[in-house]
Amino acid sequence: MRKKIVAGNWKMNLTFEEGQKLTTEIVNMYKDENIKDVTVVLNPPFVHLFSVKKLVGNTPNLFLGGQNCSDKASGAFTGETSATMLKSFGAEYVIIGHSERREYFKESNELLTAKVKQALENGLTPIFCCGEPLEIREAGTHEDYVKNQLTESLFGLSEEDFAKIVIAYEPIWAIGTGKTASSDQAQEMHKALRDHLASKYGQEAADNTSILYGGSCNPANAKDIFSKADVDGGLIGGASLKSRDFMDIINSF
Ligand code: PEP
């Protein structure tokens, strides 16, 4: 049985006080609303990790993740954060290959393979992002484009390592734009990606892989999107900065 996961990506938002307030609200609501069977991951900026972890404590099924990690283990790489450091601060997950990293920081499929390896070597679960830009969707080649992202970055992994990966399908034209993929569009892609994973790792491994949807997910559309057979949760940007919205998305399962 694959996990249902909702991960909040705070991106480069929130001061220390704002991060504390948001986390406190989420932890309290999470306990009050008795969330079950959903794994929730908070992905704050690195500087918040320690203080967010203190507030989250050992709340069951509520985890911490990074938004990125270095492809290197350690050393003279000013400004970088290693997977080892993330783990030592209590993170269990790390987002890898977000489209903003791919676009603004020129992260290639090859570099992302190295980041995934660093994450796995340090016991972190990679939330591996993939997704097509608008022009690729309009050209109708989106399926091949996204499958290729998975092939190039992940298909060198052993079966054992692949079993630890979470995928997030995020059409770039839907991220932060208020334009969501329809639930049918999401299902179509998730099914195509699962079939692609099955072609390499077998049906059982593909069926056990959580594939999250990301792109303007909100309390009004989450129920419809999460109801689809191959959608196992969401990677949430904007709406993860509002505790009530984030909880309502979690409660959409
Ligand atoms: C994201 O950053 O991964 C994301 C999906 O953002 P938003 O929900 O704001 O579109």
Coordinates of N, CA and C in Angstrom, one line a residue, residues 22-249:
L22 N 3.0 29.8 12.2 CA 2.4 28.8 11.3 C 2.6 27.4 11.8
T23 N 3.8 27.1 12.2 CA 4.0 25.7 12.7 C 3.2 25.4 13.9
T24 N 3.1 26.3 14.9 CA 2.3 26.1 16.1 C 0.8 25.9 15.7
E25 N 0.3 26.7 14.8 CA -1.1 26.5 14.4 C -1.3 25.1 13.7
I26 N -0.4 24.8 12.9 CA -0.5 23.5 12.2 C -0.5 22.3 13.2
V27 N 0.5 22.4 14.1 CA 0.7 21.3 15.1 C -0.6 21.2 15.9
N28 N -1.1 22.3 16.4 CA -2.3 22.3 17.2 C -3.5 21.7 16.4
M29 N -3.7 22.2 15.2 CA -4.9 21.7 14.4 C -4.7 20.3 14.1
Y30 N -3.5 19.9 13.8 CA -3.2 18.5 13.4 C -3.6 17.6 14.6
K31 N -3.3 18.0 15.8 CA -3.6 17.1 17.0 C -5.2 17.2 17.2
D32 N -5.8 18.4 17.1 CA -7.2 18.5 17.4 C -8.0 17.7 16.4
E33 N -7.6 17.7 15.1 CA -8.4 17.2 14.0 C -8.1 15.7 13.8
N34 N -7.2 15.2 14.7 CA -7.0 13.7 14.7 C -6.7 13.2 13.3
I35 N -5.8 13.7 12.6 CA -5.4 13.3 11.2 C -4.9 11.9 11.3
K36 N -5.4 11.0 10.4 CA -5.0 9.6 10.4 C -4.7 9.3 8.9
D37 N -3.7 8.4 8.8 CA -3.4 7.8 7.5 C -2.9 8.7 6.4
V38 N -2.5 9.9 6.8 CA -1.9 10.8 5.9 C -0.5 11.3 6.5
T39 N 0.5 11.1 5.7 CA 1.8 11.6 6.1 C 1.9 13.0 5.7
V40 N 2.3 13.9 6.6 CA 2.4 15.3 6.4 C 3.8 15.7 6.5
V41 N 4.3 16.5 5.6 CA 5.7 17.0 5.6 C 5.8 18.5 5.5
L42 N 6.4 19.1 6.4 CA 6.7 20.6 6.4 C 8.1 20.8 5.8
N43 N 8.1 21.6 4.7 CA 9.5 21.9 4.1 C 9.8 23.4 4.2
P44 N 10.2 23.8 5.4 CA 10.6 25.2 5.5 C 11.9 25.5 4.9
P45 N 12.3 26.8 4.8 CA 13.7 27.1 4.4 C 14.6 26.5 5.5
F46 N 15.9 26.3 5.1 CA 16.8 25.6 6.0 C 16.9 26.3 7.4
V47 N 17.0 27.6 7.4 CA 17.2 28.3 8.6 C 16.1 28.1 9.7
H48 N 14.9 27.6 9.2 CA 13.8 27.3 10.1 C 13.8 25.9 10.7
L49 N 14.7 25.0 10.1 CA 14.5 23.6 10.4 C 14.6 23.3 11.9
F50 N 15.5 23.9 12.6 CA 15.7 23.6 14.0 C 14.5 24.0 14.8
S51 N 14.0 25.2 14.6 CA 12.9 25.7 15.4 C 11.6 25.0 15.1
V52 N 11.4 24.7 13.8 CA 10.2 24.0 13.4 C 10.2 22.6 14.0
K53 N 11.4 21.9 13.9 CA 11.5 20.6 14.5 C 11.1 20.6 16.0
K54 N 11.6 21.6 16.7 CA 11.3 21.7 18.1 C 9.8 21.7 18.4
L55 N 9.0 22.5 17.5 CA 7.6 22.6 17.7 C 6.9 21.3 17.2
V56 N 7.4 20.7 16.2 CA 6.7 19.5 15.7 C 7.0 18.3 16.7
G57 N 8.2 18.3 17.3 CA 8.5 17.2 18.2 C 8.3 15.8 17.6
N58 N 7.6 15.0 18.3 CA 7.4 13.6 17.8 C 5.9 13.4 17.4
T59 N 5.3 14.5 17.0 CA 3.9 14.3 16.5 C 3.8 13.2 15.5
P60 N 3.0 12.2 15.7 CA 2.9 11.1 14.7 C 2.6 11.5 13.3
N61 N 3.3 11.0 12.4 CA 3.0 11.2 10.9 C 3.2 12.7 10.5
L62 N 3.8 13.5 11.3 CA 4.1 14.9 10.9 C 5.7 15.0 10.8
F63 N 6.2 15.2 9.6 CA 7.6 15.2 9.4 C 8.2 16.5 8.9
L64 N 9.5 16.5 8.8 CA 10.2 17.7 8.4 C 11.0 17.4 7.1
G65 N 11.1 18.3 6.2 CA 11.9 18.1 5.0 C 12.6 19.3 4.6
G66 N 13.6 19.2 3.8 CA 14.3 20.3 3.2 C 13.7 20.6 1.8
Q67 N 14.1 21.7 1.3 CA 13.5 22.1 -0.1 C 14.6 21.8 -1.2
N68 N 15.7 21.3 -0.7 CA 16.8 21.1 -1.7 C 18.0 20.5 -0.8
C69 N 19.0 19.9 -1.5 CA 20.2 19.6 -0.8 C 21.3 19.6 -1.8
S70 N 22.5 19.6 -1.3 CA 23.7 19.7 -2.2 C 23.9 18.3 -2.8
D71 N 24.5 18.3 -4.0 CA 24.9 17.0 -4.6 C 26.2 16.5 -4.0
K72 N 26.8 17.3 -3.2 CA 28.1 17.0 -2.6 C 27.9 16.6 -1.1
A73 N 28.8 15.8 -0.6 CA 28.7 15.3 0.8 C 29.1 16.4 1.8
S74 N 30.2 17.1 1.5 CA 30.6 18.1 2.5 C 31.8 18.9 1.8
G75 N 32.2 20.0 2.5 CA 33.4 20.6 2.0 C 33.2 22.1 1.6
A76 N 34.1 22.6 0.8 CA 34.2 24.0 0.5 C 33.2 24.4 -0.6
F77 N 31.9 24.4 -0.3 CA 30.8 24.7 -1.2 C 29.9 25.8 -0.5
T78 N 30.4 27.0 -0.5 CA 29.8 28.1 0.3 C 28.4 28.2 -0.1
G79 N 27.5 28.3 1.0 CA 26.1 28.5 0.7 C 25.3 27.3 0.6
E80 N 25.9 26.2 0.5 CA 25.2 24.9 0.2 C 24.8 24.2 1.6
T81 N 23.9 23.3 1.5 CA 23.5 22.6 2.7 C 23.4 21.1 2.3
S82 N 24.1 20.3 3.1 CA 24.2 18.9 2.7 C 23.0 18.0 3.2
A83 N 22.9 16.9 2.6 CA 21.8 16.0 3.1 C 22.2 15.5 4.5
T84 N 23.4 15.3 4.8 CA 23.8 14.9 6.2 C 23.3 16.0 7.2
M85 N 23.5 17.3 6.9 CA 23.0 18.3 7.8 C 21.5 18.3 8.0
L86 N 20.8 18.1 6.9 CA 19.4 18.0 7.0 C 18.9 16.9 7.9
K87 N 19.5 15.8 7.7 CA 19.2 14.6 8.6 C 19.5 14.9 10.0
S88 N 20.6 15.6 10.3 CA 21.0 15.8 11.7 C 20.1 16.9 12.3
F89 N 19.4 17.6 11.5 CA 18.4 18.6 12.1 C 17.0 18.0 12.2
G90 N 16.9 16.7 11.9 CA 15.6 16.1 12.1 C 14.8 15.9 10.8
A91 N 15.3 16.3 9.7 CA 14.5 16.1 8.4 C 14.5 14.6 8.1
E92 N 13.4 14.3 7.5 CA 13.2 12.9 7.0 C 13.0 12.9 5.5
Y93 N 12.7 14.0 4.9 CA 12.4 14.2 3.5 C 13.2 15.3 2.9
V94 N 13.3 15.3 1.6 CA 13.9 16.4 0.9 C 13.3 16.6 -0.5
I95 N 12.9 17.8 -0.8 CA 12.4 18.0 -2.2 C 13.6 18.1 -3.1
I96 N 13.6 17.4 -4.2 CA 14.7 17.5 -5.2 C 14.1 17.7 -6.6
G97 N 14.8 18.7 -7.3 CA 14.4 18.9 -8.7 C 13.1 19.7 -8.8
H98 N 12.8 20.6 -7.8 CA 11.6 21.5 -8.0 C 11.9 22.3 -9.3
S99 N 10.8 22.6 -10.0 CA 11.0 23.3 -11.3 C 11.7 24.7 -11.1
E100 N 11.5 25.3 -9.9 CA 12.2 26.6 -9.6 C 13.7 26.4 -9.5
R101 N 14.1 25.2 -9.0 CA 15.5 24.9 -8.9 C 16.1 24.6 -10.3
R102 N 15.2 23.8 -11.1 CA 15.7 23.5 -12.5 C 15.8 24.8 -13.3
E103 N 14.8 25.7 -13.2 CA 14.9 26.9 -14.0 C 15.9 27.9 -13.5
Y104 N 15.8 28.4 -12.3 CA 16.6 29.5 -11.8 C 18.0 29.1 -11.5
F105 N 18.2 27.8 -11.1 CA 19.5 27.4 -10.7 C 20.1 26.4 -11.6
K106 N 19.4 26.3 -12.8 CA 20.0 25.4 -13.9 C 20.3 24.0 -13.4
E107 N 19.5 23.4 -12.6 CA 19.7 22.1 -12.2 C 19.4 21.1 -13.3
S108 N 20.3 20.3 -13.7 CA 20.1 19.3 -14.8 C 19.6 18.0 -14.2
N109 N 19.1 17.1 -15.1 CA 18.7 15.8 -14.7 C 19.9 15.0 -14.1
E110 N 21.1 15.2 -14.6 CA 22.3 14.6 -14.1 C 22.6 15.0 -12.7
L111 N 22.6 16.3 -12.5 CA 22.9 16.9 -11.2 C 21.9 16.3 -10.2
L112 N 20.6 16.2 -10.6 CA 19.6 15.7 -9.7 C 19.8 14.3 -9.3
T113 N 20.4 13.5 -10.2 CA 20.7 12.1 -9.8 C 21.7 12.1 -8.6
A114 N 22.7 13.0 -8.6 CA 23.7 13.1 -7.6 C 23.0 13.5 -6.3
K115 N 22.0 14.5 -6.4 CA 21.3 14.9 -5.2 C 20.5 13.8 -4.6
V116 N 19.8 13.0 -5.4 CA 19.0 11.9 -5.0 C 19.9 10.9 -4.2
K117 N 21.1 10.7 -4.8 CA 22.0 9.7 -4.1 C 22.4 10.2 -2.8
Q118 N 22.7 11.5 -2.7 CA 23.1 12.1 -1.4 C 22.0 11.9 -0.4
A119 N 20.8 12.2 -0.8 CA 19.6 12.1 0.1 C 19.5 10.6 0.6
L120 N 19.5 9.7 -0.4 CA 19.3 8.3 0.0 C 20.5 7.8 0.9
E121 N 21.7 8.2 0.6 CA 22.8 7.8 1.5 C 22.7 8.3 2.9
N122 N 21.9 9.3 3.1 CA 21.7 9.9 4.4 C 20.4 9.6 5.0
G123 N 19.7 8.6 4.4 CA 18.4 8.2 5.0 C 17.3 9.2 4.8
L124 N 17.4 10.1 3.8 CA 16.3 11.0 3.6 C 15.4 10.5 2.4
T125 N 14.1 10.7 2.5 CA 13.2 10.3 1.4 C 13.2 11.4 0.4
P126 N 13.7 11.2 -0.9 CA 13.6 12.3 -1.9 C 12.1 12.5 -2.4
I127 N 11.6 13.7 -2.4 CA 10.4 14.0 -3.1 C 10.8 14.5 -4.4
F128 N 10.9 13.7 -5.4 CA 11.5 14.1 -6.7 C 10.4 14.7 -7.6
C129 N 10.7 16.0 -8.0 CA 9.7 16.7 -8.8 C 10.0 16.6 -10.3
C130 N 8.9 16.6 -11.0 CA 9.0 16.5 -12.5 C 7.8 17.3 -13.0
G131 N 7.9 17.7 -14.3 CA 6.7 18.4 -14.8 C 7.2 19.2 -16.0
E132 N 6.2 19.5 -16.9 CA 6.5 20.1 -18.2 C 6.1 21.6 -18.2
P133 N 6.9 22.4 -19.0 CA 6.5 23.8 -19.2 C 5.3 23.9 -20.1
L134 N 4.7 25.1 -20.2 CA 3.5 25.3 -21.0 C 3.7 25.0 -22.5
E135 N 4.8 25.4 -23.0 CA 5.0 25.1 -24.5 C 5.1 23.6 -24.8
I136 N 5.6 22.9 -23.9 CA 5.6 21.4 -24.1 C 4.2 20.8 -24.0
R137 N 3.4 21.3 -23.1 CA 2.0 20.8 -22.9 C 1.3 21.2 -24.2
E138 N 1.5 22.4 -24.7 CA 0.8 22.9 -25.9 C 1.2 22.1 -27.1
A139 N 2.5 21.6 -27.1 CA 2.9 20.9 -28.3 C 2.5 19.4 -28.2
G140 N 1.9 19.0 -27.0 CA 1.4 17.7 -26.8 C 2.4 16.6 -26.6
T141 N 3.7 17.1 -26.2 CA 4.7 16.1 -26.0 C 5.1 16.0 -24.5
H142 N 4.1 16.4 -23.6 CA 4.4 16.4 -22.2 C 4.6 15.1 -21.6
E143 N 4.0 14.0 -22.1 CA 4.2 12.7 -21.5 C 5.6 12.3 -21.6
D144 N 6.1 12.4 -22.9 CA 7.5 11.9 -23.2 C 8.5 12.8 -22.4
Y145 N 8.2 14.1 -22.3 CA 9.1 15.1 -21.7 C 9.3 14.7 -20.2
V146 N 8.2 14.4 -19.5 CA 8.3 14.1 -18.1 C 8.8 12.7 -17.8
K147 N 8.4 11.8 -18.7 CA 9.0 10.4 -18.6 C 10.5 10.5 -18.7
N148 N 11.0 11.3 -19.6 CA 12.4 11.4 -19.8 C 13.1 12.0 -18.5
Q149 N 12.5 12.9 -17.9 CA 13.0 13.5 -16.6 C 13.2 12.3 -15.6
L150 N 12.2 11.4 -15.5 CA 12.4 10.3 -14.6 C 13.4 9.3 -15.0
T151 N 13.4 9.0 -16.3 CA 14.4 8.1 -16.9 C 15.9 8.6 -16.6
E152 N 16.1 9.9 -16.9 CA 17.5 10.4 -16.8 C 17.9 10.5 -15.4
S153 N 17.0 10.9 -14.5 CA 17.5 11.1 -13.1 C 17.4 9.9 -12.2
L154 N 16.4 9.0 -12.5 CA 16.1 8.0 -11.5 C 16.4 6.5 -11.9
F155 N 16.4 6.3 -13.2 CA 16.4 4.9 -13.7 C 17.8 4.2 -13.5
G156 N 18.8 4.9 -13.0 CA 20.0 4.3 -12.6 C 20.0 3.7 -11.2
L157 N 18.9 4.0 -10.5 CA 18.8 3.5 -9.1 C 18.6 2.0 -9.0
S158 N 19.1 1.4 -8.0 CA 18.8 0.0 -7.7 C 17.3 -0.1 -7.3
E159 N 16.7 -1.3 -7.4 CA 15.3 -1.5 -7.0 C 15.1 -1.1 -5.6
E160 N 16.1 -1.4 -4.7 CA 16.0 -1.1 -3.3 C 15.9 0.4 -3.1
D161 N 16.8 1.1 -3.8 CA 16.8 2.6 -3.6 C 15.6 3.2 -4.3
F162 N 15.1 2.7 -5.4 CA 14.0 3.3 -6.1 C 12.7 3.2 -5.2
A163 N 12.7 2.1 -4.4 CA 11.5 1.9 -3.5 C 11.4 3.0 -2.4
K164 N 12.4 3.8 -2.3 CA 12.4 4.9 -1.3 C 12.0 6.2 -1.8
I165 N 11.7 6.3 -3.1 CA 11.4 7.6 -3.8 C 10.0 7.9 -3.8
V166 N 9.7 9.2 -3.6 CA 8.3 9.8 -3.8 C 8.4 10.7 -5.0
I167 N 7.4 10.6 -5.9 CA 7.4 11.5 -7.1 C 6.4 12.6 -6.9
A168 N 6.8 13.8 -7.3 CA 5.8 14.9 -7.4 C 5.6 15.4 -8.8
Y169 N 4.5 15.1 -9.4 CA 4.2 15.7 -10.7 C 3.7 17.1 -10.6
E170 N 4.4 18.0 -11.1 CA 4.0 19.4 -11.0 C 4.1 20.1 -12.4
P171 N 3.0 20.2 -13.1 CA 3.1 20.9 -14.4 C 3.5 22.4 -14.1
I172 N 4.5 22.9 -14.8 CA 5.1 24.2 -14.4 C 4.1 25.3 -14.6
W173 N 3.2 25.1 -15.7 CA 2.2 26.1 -16.0 C 1.1 26.2 -14.9
A174 N 1.2 25.3 -13.9 CA 0.2 25.3 -12.8 C 0.8 25.8 -11.5
I175 N 2.1 26.0 -11.5 CA 2.7 26.3 -10.2 C 2.6 27.8 -9.9
G176 N 2.0 28.1 -8.8 CA 1.8 29.5 -8.4 C 1.1 30.4 -9.3
T177 N 0.4 29.8 -10.3 CA -0.3 30.6 -11.3 C -1.8 30.7 -11.0
G178 N -2.3 29.8 -10.1 CA -3.8 29.7 -9.8 C -4.4 28.9 -10.9
K179 N -3.7 28.4 -11.9 CA -4.2 27.5 -12.9 C -3.9 26.1 -12.6
T180 N -4.9 25.3 -12.1 CA -4.6 23.9 -11.8 C -4.8 23.0 -13.0
A181 N -4.1 21.9 -13.0 CA -4.5 20.9 -14.0 C -5.8 20.4 -13.5
S182 N -6.6 19.9 -14.5 CA -7.9 19.3 -14.1 C -7.6 18.0 -13.4
S183 N -8.5 17.5 -12.7 CA -8.2 16.2 -12.0 C -8.0 15.1 -13.1
D184 N -8.7 15.2 -14.2 CA -8.5 14.2 -15.3 C -7.1 14.4 -15.9
Q185 N -6.7 15.6 -16.1 CA -5.3 15.8 -16.6 C -4.3 15.2 -15.6
A186 N -4.5 15.5 -14.3 CA -3.6 14.9 -13.3 C -3.6 13.4 -13.4
Q187 N -4.8 12.8 -13.4 CA -4.9 11.3 -13.4 C -4.2 10.8 -14.6
E188 N -4.4 11.4 -15.8 CA -3.8 10.9 -17.0 C -2.3 10.8 -16.9
M189 N -1.7 11.9 -16.4 CA -0.2 12.0 -16.3 C 0.3 11.0 -15.2
H190 N -0.4 11.0 -14.1 CA 0.0 10.1 -13.0 C 0.0 8.6 -13.4
K191 N -1.0 8.3 -14.2 CA -1.1 6.9 -14.7 C 0.0 6.6 -15.7
A192 N 0.3 7.6 -16.6 CA 1.3 7.4 -17.6 C 2.7 7.3 -16.9
L193 N 2.9 8.1 -15.8 CA 4.2 8.0 -15.1 C 4.3 6.7 -14.3
R194 N 3.2 6.2 -13.7 CA 3.2 5.0 -13.0 C 3.5 3.8 -14.0
D195 N 2.9 3.9 -15.2 CA 3.2 2.8 -16.2 C 4.7 2.9 -16.6
H196 N 5.2 4.1 -16.7 CA 6.6 4.2 -17.0 C 7.5 3.6 -15.9
L197 N 7.2 3.9 -14.7 CA 8.0 3.3 -13.6 C 7.9 1.8 -13.6
A198 N 6.7 1.3 -13.9 CA 6.5 -0.1 -14.0 C 7.3 -0.8 -15.1
S199 N 7.5 -0.1 -16.2 CA 8.3 -0.6 -17.3 C 9.7 -0.8 -16.9
K200 N 10.2 -0.1 -15.9 CA 11.6 -0.2 -15.4 C 11.7 -1.1 -14.2
Y201 N 10.8 -0.8 -13.2 CA 11.0 -1.5 -11.9 C 9.9 -2.5 -11.6
G202 N 9.0 -2.7 -12.5 CA 7.9 -3.7 -12.3 C 6.7 -3.1 -11.7
Q203 N 5.5 -3.8 -11.9 CA 4.2 -3.2 -11.5 C 4.1 -3.0 -10.0
E204 N 4.7 -4.0 -9.2 CA 4.5 -3.9 -7.8 C 5.2 -2.7 -7.2
A205 N 6.5 -2.5 -7.7 CA 7.2 -1.3 -7.3 C 6.5 0.0 -7.7
A206 N 6.0 0.0 -8.9 CA 5.3 1.2 -9.4 C 4.0 1.5 -8.5
D207 N 3.3 0.4 -8.2 CA 2.1 0.5 -7.4 C 2.4 1.0 -6.0
N208 N 3.6 0.7 -5.5 CA 4.0 1.1 -4.2 C 4.6 2.5 -4.1
T209 N 4.7 3.2 -5.3 CA 5.3 4.5 -5.3 C 4.2 5.6 -5.2
S210 N 4.4 6.5 -4.2 CA 3.5 7.6 -4.0 C 3.8 8.7 -5.1
I211 N 2.8 9.1 -5.8 CA 2.9 10.1 -6.9 C 2.0 11.3 -6.4
L212 N 2.6 12.4 -6.1 CA 1.9 13.6 -5.6 C 1.6 14.5 -6.7
Y213 N 0.6 15.3 -6.6 CA 0.3 16.3 -7.6 C 0.7 17.7 -7.0
G214 N 1.2 18.6 -7.8 CA 1.5 19.9 -7.3 C 1.2 20.9 -8.4
G215 N 0.7 22.1 -8.0 CA 0.4 23.1 -8.9 C -1.0 23.8 -8.5
S216 N -0.9 24.9 -7.7 CA -2.1 25.6 -7.4 C -3.2 24.7 -6.7
C217 N -2.7 23.8 -5.9 CA -3.7 22.9 -5.2 C -4.2 23.8 -4.0
N218 N -5.5 23.7 -3.8 CA -6.1 24.5 -2.7 C -7.3 23.7 -2.1
P219 N -7.9 24.3 -1.0 CA -8.9 23.5 -0.4 C -10.1 23.3 -1.3
A220 N -10.3 24.1 -2.3 CA -11.5 24.0 -3.2 C -11.3 22.9 -4.2
N221 N -10.0 22.6 -4.6 CA -9.8 21.6 -5.7 C -9.2 20.3 -5.2
A222 N -8.7 20.3 -4.0 CA -7.9 19.1 -3.5 C -8.7 17.8 -3.5
K223 N -10.0 17.9 -3.0 CA -10.8 16.7 -2.9 C -10.9 16.0 -4.3
D224 N -11.2 16.8 -5.3 CA -11.4 16.3 -6.6 C -10.1 15.6 -7.1
I225 N -9.0 16.4 -6.9 CA -7.7 15.9 -7.4 C -7.3 14.6 -6.7
F226 N -7.5 14.6 -5.3 CA -7.0 13.5 -4.5 C -7.9 12.3 -4.7
S227 N -9.1 12.5 -5.3 CA -10.0 11.3 -5.5 C -9.6 10.4 -6.6
K228 N -8.6 10.9 -7.4 CA -8.2 10.1 -8.6 C -7.3 8.9 -8.2
A229 N -7.5 7.8 -8.9 CA -6.8 6.6 -8.5 C -5.3 6.7 -8.4
D230 N -4.7 7.4 -9.2 CA -3.2 7.5 -9.2 C -2.6 8.7 -8.6
V231 N -3.5 9.5 -7.9 CA -3.0 10.7 -7.2 C -2.9 10.3 -5.7
D232 N -1.7 10.4 -5.2 CA -1.5 9.9 -3.8 C -1.3 11.1 -2.8
G233 N -1.6 12.3 -3.2 CA -1.5 13.4 -2.3 C -1.0 14.6 -3.1
G234 N -0.4 15.6 -2.4 CA 0.0 16.8 -3.0 C 1.2 17.5 -2.5
L235 N 1.9 18.2 -3.4 CA 3.0 19.1 -2.9 C 2.4 20.5 -3.1
I236 N 2.3 21.2 -1.9 CA 1.5 22.4 -1.8 C 2.5 23.6 -1.6
G237 N 2.4 24.6 -2.4 CA 3.2 25.8 -2.3 C 2.4 26.8 -1.5
G238 N 1.8 27.8 -2.2 CA 1.1 28.9 -1.6 C 0.2 28.6 -0.5
A239 N -0.6 27.6 -0.7 CA -1.7 27.2 0.3 C -1.1 26.6 1.6
S240 N 0.2 26.2 1.5 CA 0.8 25.6 2.7 C 1.3 26.7 3.7
L241 N 1.2 28.0 3.3 CA 1.5 29.1 4.2 C 0.4 29.6 5.0
K242 N -0.8 29.0 4.8 CA -2.0 29.4 5.6 C -2.5 28.1 6.3
S243 N -2.4 28.1 7.6 CA -2.6 26.9 8.4 C -4.0 26.2 8.0
R244 N -5.0 27.1 8.0 CA -6.4 26.5 7.8 C -6.5 25.9 6.4
D245 N -5.9 26.6 5.4 CA -6.0 26.0 4.0 C -5.2 24.7 3.9
F246 N -4.0 24.7 4.6 CA -3.1 23.5 4.5 C -3.9 22.3 5.2
M247 N -4.5 22.6 6.3 CA -5.2 21.5 7.0 C -6.4 21.0 6.2
D248 N -7.1 22.0 5.6 CA -8.2 21.6 4.8 C -7.8 20.7 3.6
I249 N -6.6 21.0 3.0 CA -6.1 20.1 2.0 C -5.8 18.8 2.5

